[in-house]
Amino acid sequence: MAITYPVQAAEEDGRGTTVQITPYVWATGFGGTLRPGPGAPTVHVDKSFGELMEDVDAAFFVSGLVKHDRLVVVADLTHSASSREGLVPTGNPALPFVPAEGKLSQTSATALIGYRAVEQEGASLDVLVGGRAWWIRPKAAVPLLNVSASAKASFVDPVFATRLNIKASPRLSFLLYGDIGGFGPASEVTGQAAATANLRVAKNIWLSGGYRYLYVDYKSGNVRTSAALAGPLLGATVAF
């Protein structure tokens, strides 16, 4: 699973327009449950990043930012598809669990707009609001029981976010980001937090490294996806 995070490095202070593009990778582990539909097994998964890398089918992450004076616009696009193995309970004490297979394909697109509420020489704070669209397709199968199911889900979550940028030196900055959304109309709840250190390696290029945590809980009818993801991330930002 992949989720969205504006991982851009520190933009220039002051007035004017700044545009940033950031491709990034997220070395995340996965823990949660997948249930594609009625009568389908609920697959419980607990995998480290190293284990997940063996099962990743595709992954793509890119983020962008536009700042004009105090107006801030953030966009993010992610896609991931992976196959994972887990266990399902049987209710039989002699054989309490049997192997199961879970597959998850997910695409998300986020758009946020906000205002630079604080802008000082060494720090800035952005307050943002927007939405995050999800396209999720979970699948689950228990070969021993000859049971399988799949489903499709798409929804849009409202999202509220804050973004704190601390400039430690002309070359080094730190970015703290957090958002929360969901609230029932789409997913039950979704939220994330991330922190990165950003190093300026050229006039318009930064390298970023940090850590990110995401939680999402979606339920519609008999389709259920609940997941917590966490791990280090690495990105490169080009500014124009």
Tab-separated table of C-alpha atoms in Angstrom:
chain	number	residue	atom	x	y	z
A	1	MET	CA	0.000	0.000	0.000
A	2	ALA	CA	1.051	3.424	-0.669
A	3	ILE	CA	-0.182	6.664	0.614
A	4	THR	CA	0.557	10.382	-0.048
A	5	TYR	CA	3.067	12.718	1.637
A	6	PRO	CA	4.405	16.106	0.451
A	7	VAL	CA	8.131	15.399	0.855
A	8	GLN	CA	9.464	18.556	-0.789
A	9	ALA	CA	12.535	20.207	0.640
A	10	ALA	CA	12.766	23.782	1.860
A	11	GLU	CA	11.588	26.380	-0.650
A	12	GLU	CA	13.046	29.847	-0.761
A	13	ASP	CA	11.741	32.374	1.758
A	14	GLY	CA	10.010	35.582	0.764
A	15	ARG	CA	7.688	36.668	-2.055
A	16	GLY	CA	7.544	35.322	-5.575
A	17	THR	CA	6.735	31.942	-7.085
A	18	THR	CA	8.442	28.605	-6.393
A	19	VAL	CA	7.729	25.293	-8.156
A	20	GLN	CA	9.093	21.959	-6.865
A	21	ILE	CA	8.915	18.386	-8.173
A	22	THR	CA	9.907	15.468	-5.910
A	23	PRO	CA	10.066	11.806	-6.907
A	24	TYR	CA	10.593	9.653	-3.795
A	25	VAL	CA	10.715	6.119	-2.455
A	26	TRP	CA	9.163	4.866	0.778
A	27	ALA	CA	10.627	1.763	2.401
A	28	THR	CA	7.503	0.865	4.338
A	29	GLY	CA	6.466	-2.191	6.293
A	30	PHE	CA	2.798	-3.204	6.382
A	31	GLY	CA	0.529	-4.378	9.154
A	32	GLY	CA	-3.219	-4.708	8.884
A	33	THR	CA	-6.187	-6.608	7.485
A	34	LEU	CA	-7.797	-7.075	4.066
A	35	ARG	CA	-11.358	-8.314	3.469
A	36	PRO	CA	-12.573	-7.964	-0.130
A	37	GLY	CA	-16.268	-8.755	0.360
A	38	PRO	CA	-19.061	-10.899	1.804
A	39	GLY	CA	-17.958	-14.424	2.588
A	40	ALA	CA	-14.346	-13.516	1.874
A	41	PRO	CA	-11.576	-14.330	4.335
A	42	THR	CA	-10.025	-11.539	6.372
A	43	VAL	CA	-6.285	-11.749	5.725
A	44	HIS	CA	-4.015	-10.542	8.536
A	45	VAL	CA	-0.631	-9.273	7.347
A	46	ASP	CA	2.475	-8.232	9.276
A	47	LYS	CA	5.457	-7.714	6.970
A	48	SER	CA	8.743	-5.838	7.151
A	49	PHE	CA	9.982	-3.792	4.205
A	50	GLY	CA	12.500	-6.482	3.274
A	51	GLU	CA	9.744	-9.095	3.143
A	52	LEU	CA	7.448	-6.812	1.148
A	53	MET	CA	10.130	-6.106	-1.454
A	54	GLU	CA	9.929	-9.752	-2.455
A	55	ASP	CA	6.231	-9.281	-3.287
A	56	VAL	CA	6.055	-5.784	-4.829
A	57	ASP	CA	4.617	-5.799	-8.348
A	58	ALA	CA	4.803	-2.044	-9.045
A	59	ALA	CA	5.358	1.242	-7.201
A	60	PHE	CA	5.396	4.911	-8.218
A	61	PHE	CA	5.586	8.036	-6.010
A	62	VAL	CA	5.842	11.727	-7.003
A	63	SER	CA	4.935	14.966	-5.254
A	64	GLY	CA	4.766	18.610	-6.323
A	65	LEU	CA	4.480	22.036	-4.734
A	66	VAL	CA	3.705	25.534	-5.984
A	67	LYS	CA	4.110	28.564	-3.710
A	68	HIS	CA	3.140	32.082	-4.746
A	69	ASP	CA	3.707	34.677	-2.039
A	70	ARG	CA	1.791	33.086	0.866
A	71	LEU	CA	-0.418	30.807	-1.224
A	72	VAL	CA	0.691	27.145	-1.135
A	73	VAL	CA	-0.577	24.335	-3.387
A	74	VAL	CA	0.529	20.710	-2.880
A	75	ALA	CA	-0.200	17.693	-5.111
A	76	ASP	CA	0.813	14.058	-4.727
A	77	LEU	CA	0.337	10.920	-6.843
A	78	THR	CA	1.115	7.374	-5.698
A	79	HIS	CA	0.552	3.898	-7.055
A	80	SER	CA	1.504	0.519	-5.637
A	81	ALA	CA	0.577	-3.081	-6.244
A	82	SER	CA	1.818	-6.009	-4.206
A	83	SER	CA	1.052	-9.628	-3.323
A	84	ARG	CA	1.325	-10.783	0.266
A	85	GLU	CA	0.874	-13.935	2.281
A	86	GLY	CA	-0.849	-14.120	5.658
A	87	LEU	CA	-3.011	-16.310	7.880
A	88	VAL	CA	-6.749	-16.695	8.442
A	89	PRO	CA	-8.433	-18.320	11.469
A	90	THR	CA	-10.366	-21.546	10.912
A	91	GLY	CA	-12.158	-21.937	14.258
A	92	ASN	CA	-10.680	-25.428	14.561
A	93	PRO	CA	-8.379	-25.812	17.610
A	94	ALA	CA	-6.477	-28.588	15.852
A	95	LEU	CA	-5.703	-26.246	12.928
A	96	PRO	CA	-6.319	-22.684	14.177
A	97	PHE	CA	-4.861	-20.925	11.115
A	98	VAL	CA	-4.325	-21.750	7.452
A	99	PRO	CA	-2.219	-19.887	4.849
A	100	ALA	CA	-3.927	-17.191	2.810
A	101	GLU	CA	-2.930	-14.883	-0.015
A	102	GLY	CA	-3.736	-11.193	-0.101
A	103	LYS	CA	-3.246	-8.780	-2.997
A	104	LEU	CA	-3.680	-5.042	-2.880
A	105	SER	CA	-3.565	-2.515	-5.724
A	106	GLN	CA	-3.902	1.125	-4.720
A	107	THR	CA	-3.694	4.499	-6.433
A	108	SER	CA	-4.128	7.798	-4.627
A	109	ALA	CA	-4.141	11.432	-5.723
A	110	THR	CA	-3.994	14.309	-3.249
A	111	ALA	CA	-4.587	18.025	-3.801
A	112	LEU	CA	-4.158	20.555	-0.983
A	113	ILE	CA	-4.333	24.336	-0.952
A	114	GLY	CA	-3.362	26.521	1.944
A	115	TYR	CA	-1.860	29.643	3.406
A	116	ARG	CA	1.579	30.313	4.833
A	117	ALA	CA	0.395	31.399	8.251
A	118	VAL	CA	3.911	31.974	9.638
A	119	GLU	CA	6.973	33.023	7.671
A	120	GLN	CA	10.092	34.009	9.594
A	121	GLU	CA	13.779	33.963	8.793
A	122	GLY	CA	14.316	30.472	10.225
A	123	ALA	CA	10.894	28.824	9.956
A	124	SER	CA	7.579	28.726	8.138
A	125	LEU	CA	4.212	27.104	8.872
A	126	ASP	CA	1.605	26.177	6.233
A	127	VAL	CA	-2.028	25.332	6.991
A	128	LEU	CA	-3.725	23.348	4.211
A	129	VAL	CA	-7.074	21.789	3.301
A	130	GLY	CA	-8.113	19.608	0.379
A	131	GLY	CA	-8.952	16.070	-0.617
A	132	ARG	CA	-7.395	12.700	-1.266
A	133	ALA	CA	-8.918	10.339	-3.838
A	134	TRP	CA	-8.336	6.592	-3.483
A	135	TRP	CA	-8.729	3.684	-5.909
A	136	ILE	CA	-8.290	0.397	-4.030
A	137	ARG	CA	-8.665	-3.188	-5.212
A	138	PRO	CA	-8.172	-5.844	-2.513
A	139	LYS	CA	-8.123	-9.573	-3.215
A	140	ALA	CA	-7.956	-12.521	-0.821
A	141	ALA	CA	-7.775	-16.275	-1.275
A	142	VAL	CA	-7.420	-19.383	0.892
A	143	PRO	CA	-6.217	-22.186	-1.414
A	144	LEU	CA	-6.755	-24.955	1.159
A	145	LEU	CA	-10.409	-23.954	1.579
A	146	ASN	CA	-10.936	-23.138	-2.109
A	147	VAL	CA	-12.180	-19.650	-1.186
A	148	SER	CA	-11.361	-16.419	-3.017
A	149	ALA	CA	-12.871	-12.957	-3.490
A	150	SER	CA	-12.030	-9.534	-4.897
A	151	ALA	CA	-13.588	-6.086	-4.920
A	152	LYS	CA	-13.061	-2.500	-6.086
A	153	ALA	CA	-13.442	0.638	-4.011
A	154	SER	CA	-13.013	4.316	-4.841
A	155	PHE	CA	-13.651	7.248	-2.526
A	156	VAL	CA	-12.519	10.774	-1.669
A	157	ASP	CA	-11.458	11.849	1.818
A	158	PRO	CA	-11.384	15.444	3.060
A	159	VAL	CA	-7.916	16.176	4.455
A	160	PHE	CA	-6.593	18.856	6.813
A	161	ALA	CA	-2.824	19.304	7.054
A	162	THR	CA	-0.028	21.358	8.595
A	163	ARG	CA	3.513	21.666	7.289
A	164	LEU	CA	6.375	23.110	9.388
A	165	ASN	CA	9.687	23.958	7.719
A	166	ILE	CA	12.691	24.779	9.920
A	167	LYS	CA	15.780	26.257	8.256
A	168	ALA	CA	18.863	25.255	10.269
A	169	SER	CA	21.397	26.673	7.774
A	170	PRO	CA	21.561	27.781	4.123
A	171	ARG	CA	22.026	24.099	3.131
A	172	LEU	CA	20.099	22.181	5.818
A	173	SER	CA	16.411	22.240	6.723
A	174	PHE	CA	13.887	20.039	8.527
A	175	LEU	CA	10.303	19.392	7.469
A	176	LEU	CA	7.506	18.177	9.768
A	177	TYR	CA	4.199	17.211	8.167
A	178	GLY	CA	0.915	15.889	9.548
A	179	ASP	CA	-2.612	15.414	8.232
A	180	ILE	CA	-5.901	13.867	9.245
A	181	GLY	CA	-9.006	13.040	7.225
A	182	GLY	CA	-11.826	10.608	6.634
A	183	PHE	CA	-14.414	11.290	9.354
A	184	GLY	CA	-16.928	8.742	8.050
A	185	PRO	CA	-18.276	9.886	4.648
A	186	ALA	CA	-15.521	7.905	2.888
A	187	SER	CA	-12.949	6.168	5.073
A	188	GLU	CA	-13.575	5.919	8.803
A	189	VAL	CA	-10.298	7.726	9.512
A	190	THR	CA	-6.979	8.345	7.819
A	191	GLY	CA	-3.949	10.153	9.148
A	192	GLN	CA	-0.228	10.420	8.727
A	193	ALA	CA	2.886	12.025	10.162
A	194	ALA	CA	6.320	12.453	8.648
A	195	ALA	CA	9.634	14.142	9.316
A	196	THR	CA	12.533	14.713	6.908
A	197	ALA	CA	15.976	16.295	6.889
A	198	ASN	CA	16.711	18.127	3.636
A	199	LEU	CA	20.206	18.840	2.282
A	200	ARG	CA	20.823	21.306	-0.519
A	201	VAL	CA	23.368	19.700	-2.847
A	202	ALA	CA	23.123	22.183	-5.750
A	203	LYS	CA	21.506	25.544	-6.456
A	204	ASN	CA	18.064	24.040	-7.194
A	205	ILE	CA	18.427	20.452	-5.957
A	206	TRP	CA	17.803	18.950	-2.503
A	207	LEU	CA	18.110	15.423	-1.155
A	208	SER	CA	15.681	14.407	1.607
A	209	GLY	CA	15.642	11.525	4.065
A	210	GLY	CA	13.279	10.800	6.926
A	211	TYR	CA	10.493	8.675	8.348
A	212	ARG	CA	6.771	8.386	7.671
A	213	TYR	CA	3.755	6.747	9.350
A	214	LEU	CA	0.294	6.261	7.805
A	215	TYR	CA	-2.952	4.755	9.033
A	216	VAL	CA	-6.129	4.205	7.011
A	217	ASP	CA	-9.378	2.433	7.932
A	218	TYR	CA	-11.945	1.993	5.154
A	219	LYS	CA	-15.207	0.057	5.351
A	220	SER	CA	-18.060	-0.005	2.859
A	221	GLY	CA	-20.606	-2.790	3.061
A	222	ASN	CA	-18.585	-5.953	3.426
A	223	VAL	CA	-15.373	-4.509	1.998
A	224	ARG	CA	-12.804	-3.706	4.689
A	225	THR	CA	-9.212	-2.443	4.450
A	226	SER	CA	-7.382	-1.431	7.607
A	227	ALA	CA	-3.655	-0.780	7.522
A	228	ALA	CA	-0.781	0.898	9.329
A	229	LEU	CA	2.379	1.589	7.351
A	230	ALA	CA	5.674	2.980	8.598
A	231	GLY	CA	9.245	3.221	7.368
A	232	PRO	CA	12.069	5.442	6.100
A	233	LEU	CA	11.772	7.503	2.928
A	234	LEU	CA	14.221	9.099	0.482
A	235	GLY	CA	13.496	11.792	-2.096
A	236	ALA	CA	15.142	14.253	-4.494
A	237	THR	CA	13.661	17.698	-5.119
A	238	VAL	CA	14.177	19.914	-8.168
A	239	ALA	CA	13.076	23.549	-7.832
A	240	PHE	CA	12.265	25.986	-10.652
